[in-house]
PDB file of C-alpha atoms and ligand atoms in Angstrom:
ATOM      1  CA  MET A  73      22.085  74.815  55.712  1.00 53.00           C
ATOM      2  CA  VAL A  74      19.731  72.504  53.852  1.00 58.00           C
ATOM      3  CA  ARG A  75      18.102  74.446  51.056  1.00 66.00           C
ATOM      4  CA  TYR A  76      15.008  72.306  50.482  1.00 65.00           C
ATOM      5  CA  TRP A  77      13.144  75.445  49.408  1.00 68.00           C
ATOM      6  CA  LYS A  78      15.325  75.527  46.308  1.00 69.00           C
ATOM      7  CA  LYS A  79      12.881  73.097  44.765  1.00 72.00           C
ATOM      8  CA  HIS A  80       9.773  75.045  45.606  1.00 70.00           C
ATOM      9  CA  PRO A  81       7.102  74.260  42.978  1.00 74.00           C
ATOM     10  CA  LYS A  82       6.298  77.943  42.528  1.00 83.00           C
ATOM     11  CA  LYS A  83       9.195  79.893  41.014  1.00 86.00           C
ATOM     12  CA  GLU A  84       8.041  83.165  42.514  1.00 88.00           C
ATOM     13  CA  LEU A  85       7.991  81.748  46.030  1.00 89.00           C
ATOM     14  CA  GLU A  86      11.266  79.942  45.504  1.00 88.00           C
ATOM     15  CA  ALA A  87      12.792  83.334  44.659  1.00 90.00           C
ATOM     16  CA  LEU A  88      11.046  84.837  47.672  1.00 92.00           C
ATOM     17  CA  LEU A  89      12.601  82.287  50.020  1.00 91.00           C
ATOM     18  CA  GLY A  90      15.930  82.989  48.339  1.00 91.00           C
ATOM     19  CA  GLU A  91      15.563  86.660  49.215  1.00 93.00           C
ATOM     20  CA  PHE A  92      14.992  85.773  52.861  1.00 94.00           C
ATOM     21  CA  ALA A  93      18.003  83.448  52.832  1.00 92.00           C
ATOM     22  CA  ASP A  94      20.213  86.107  51.232  1.00 91.00           C
ATOM     23  CA  ALA A  95      19.216  88.520  53.991  1.00 93.00           C
ATOM     24  CA  GLY A  96      20.520  86.051  56.556  1.00 93.00           C
ATOM     25  CA  TRP A  97      17.164  84.667  57.628  1.00 94.00           C
ATOM     26  CA  THR A  98      16.691  81.098  58.789  1.00 93.00           C
ATOM     27  CA  ILE A  99      14.134  79.056  56.852  1.00 91.00           C
ATOM     28  CA  ASP A 100      12.434  76.182  58.660  1.00 88.00           C
ATOM     29  CA  ASP A 101      10.533  73.412  56.964  1.00 80.00           C
ATOM     30  CA  PRO A 102       7.452  72.603  59.008  1.00 72.00           C
ATOM     31  CA  PRO A 103       4.792  70.270  57.565  1.00 75.00           C
ATOM     32  CA  LYS A 104       2.537  72.833  55.867  1.00 79.00           C
ATOM     33  CA  TYR A 105       4.306  76.175  55.714  1.00 86.00           C
ATOM     34  CA  TYR A 106       7.797  77.498  55.566  1.00 90.00           C
ATOM     35  CA  ARG A 107       8.743  79.552  58.589  1.00 93.00           C
ATOM     36  CA  VAL A 108      11.295  82.330  58.154  1.00 95.00           C
ATOM     37  CA  ARG A 109      13.156  83.753  61.127  1.00 95.00           C
ATOM     38  CA  CYS A 110      15.282  86.893  61.033  1.00 96.00           C
ATOM     39  CA  PRO A 111      18.896  87.190  62.203  1.00 94.00           C
ATOM     40  CA  CYS A 112      18.053  89.387  65.204  1.00 94.00           C
ATOM     41  CA  GLY A 113      15.434  86.958  66.496  1.00 94.00           C
ATOM     42  CA  ASP A 114      12.600  89.486  66.831  1.00 95.00           C
ATOM     43  CA  HIS A 115      10.828  88.838  63.551  1.00 96.00           C
ATOM     44  CA  MET A 116       9.284  85.786  61.954  1.00 95.00           C
ATOM     45  CA  ARG A 117       6.437  84.884  59.645  1.00 95.00           C
ATOM     46  CA  TRP A 118       4.982  81.955  57.775  1.00 94.00           C
ATOM     47  CA  ILE A 119       5.316  81.514  54.055  1.00 92.00           C
ATOM     48  CA  HIS A 120       2.470  79.519  52.531  1.00 89.00           C
ATOM     49  CA  LEU A 121       3.272  76.824  50.018  1.00 81.00           C
ATOM     50  CA  THR A 122       0.274  77.433  47.779  1.00 85.00           C
ATOM     51  CA  PRO A 123      -1.201  80.864  48.541  1.00 89.00           C
ATOM     52  CA  SER A 124      -4.416  81.802  46.781  1.00 92.00           C
ATOM     53  CA  ASP A 125      -3.477  85.481  46.685  1.00 93.00           C
ATOM     54  CA  PRO A 126      -1.596  86.227  43.434  1.00 92.00           C
ATOM     55  CA  ASN A 127       0.216  89.078  45.187  1.00 95.00           C
ATOM     56  CA  TYR A 128       1.267  86.906  48.097  1.00 95.00           C
ATOM     57  CA  GLY A 129       4.929  86.688  47.105  1.00 94.00           C
ATOM     58  CA  LYS A 130       5.162  90.403  46.388  1.00 95.00           C
ATOM     59  CA  ASN A 131       3.528  91.299  49.687  1.00 96.00           C
ATOM     60  CA  ALA A 132       5.792  88.964  51.635  1.00 96.00           C
ATOM     61  CA  LEU A 133       8.822  90.531  49.967  1.00 95.00           C
ATOM     62  CA  GLN A 134       7.628  94.028  50.872  1.00 96.00           C
ATOM     63  CA  TRP A 135       7.165  92.813  54.432  1.00 97.00           C
ATOM     64  CA  LEU A 136      10.772  91.605  54.461  1.00 96.00           C
ATOM     65  CA  TYR A 137      12.045  94.978  53.247  1.00 95.00           C
ATOM     66  CA  ARG A 138      10.121  96.761  56.005  1.00 96.00           C
ATOM     67  CA  GLN A 139      11.776  94.839  58.829  1.00 96.00           C
ATOM     68  CA  THR A 140      14.114  97.029  60.841  1.00 94.00           C
ATOM     69  CA  CYS A 141      16.874  94.433  60.812  1.00 94.00           C
ATOM     70  CA  TYR A 142      16.776  93.908  57.046  1.00 91.00           C
ATOM     71  CA  THR A 143      20.036  94.590  55.215  1.00 78.00           C
ATOM     72  CA  GLU A 144      20.453  93.762  51.578  1.00 69.00           C
ATOM     73  CA  SER A 145      24.081  92.674  51.696  1.00 59.00           C
ATOM     74  CA  GLU A 146      23.953  90.407  54.724  1.00 49.00           C
ATOM     75  CA  GLY A 147      24.408  86.684  54.324  1.00 50.00           C
ATOM     76  CA  SER A 148      25.966  86.711  50.879  1.00 46.00           C
TER      77      SER A 148
HETATM   78 ZN1   ZN B 485      14.720  91.090  63.058  1.00 90.85          ZN
END
């Protein structure tokens, strides 16, 4: 897997993408946003590169934790 998101300009969002990757999610690199896709194939969302909402990363992480297929240990 190519981990281009490792050099995300925002540390908080870089860590956020890392959380998705650790949970076994696939991270795509479209032109404007990152797209994250879950292991079971039923869940996906976009991750903005430069969100204006200061709580964006936190909210996205909470969203990840709410997904029914989320398991903390998977993908490590
Ligand atoms: Zn899922």
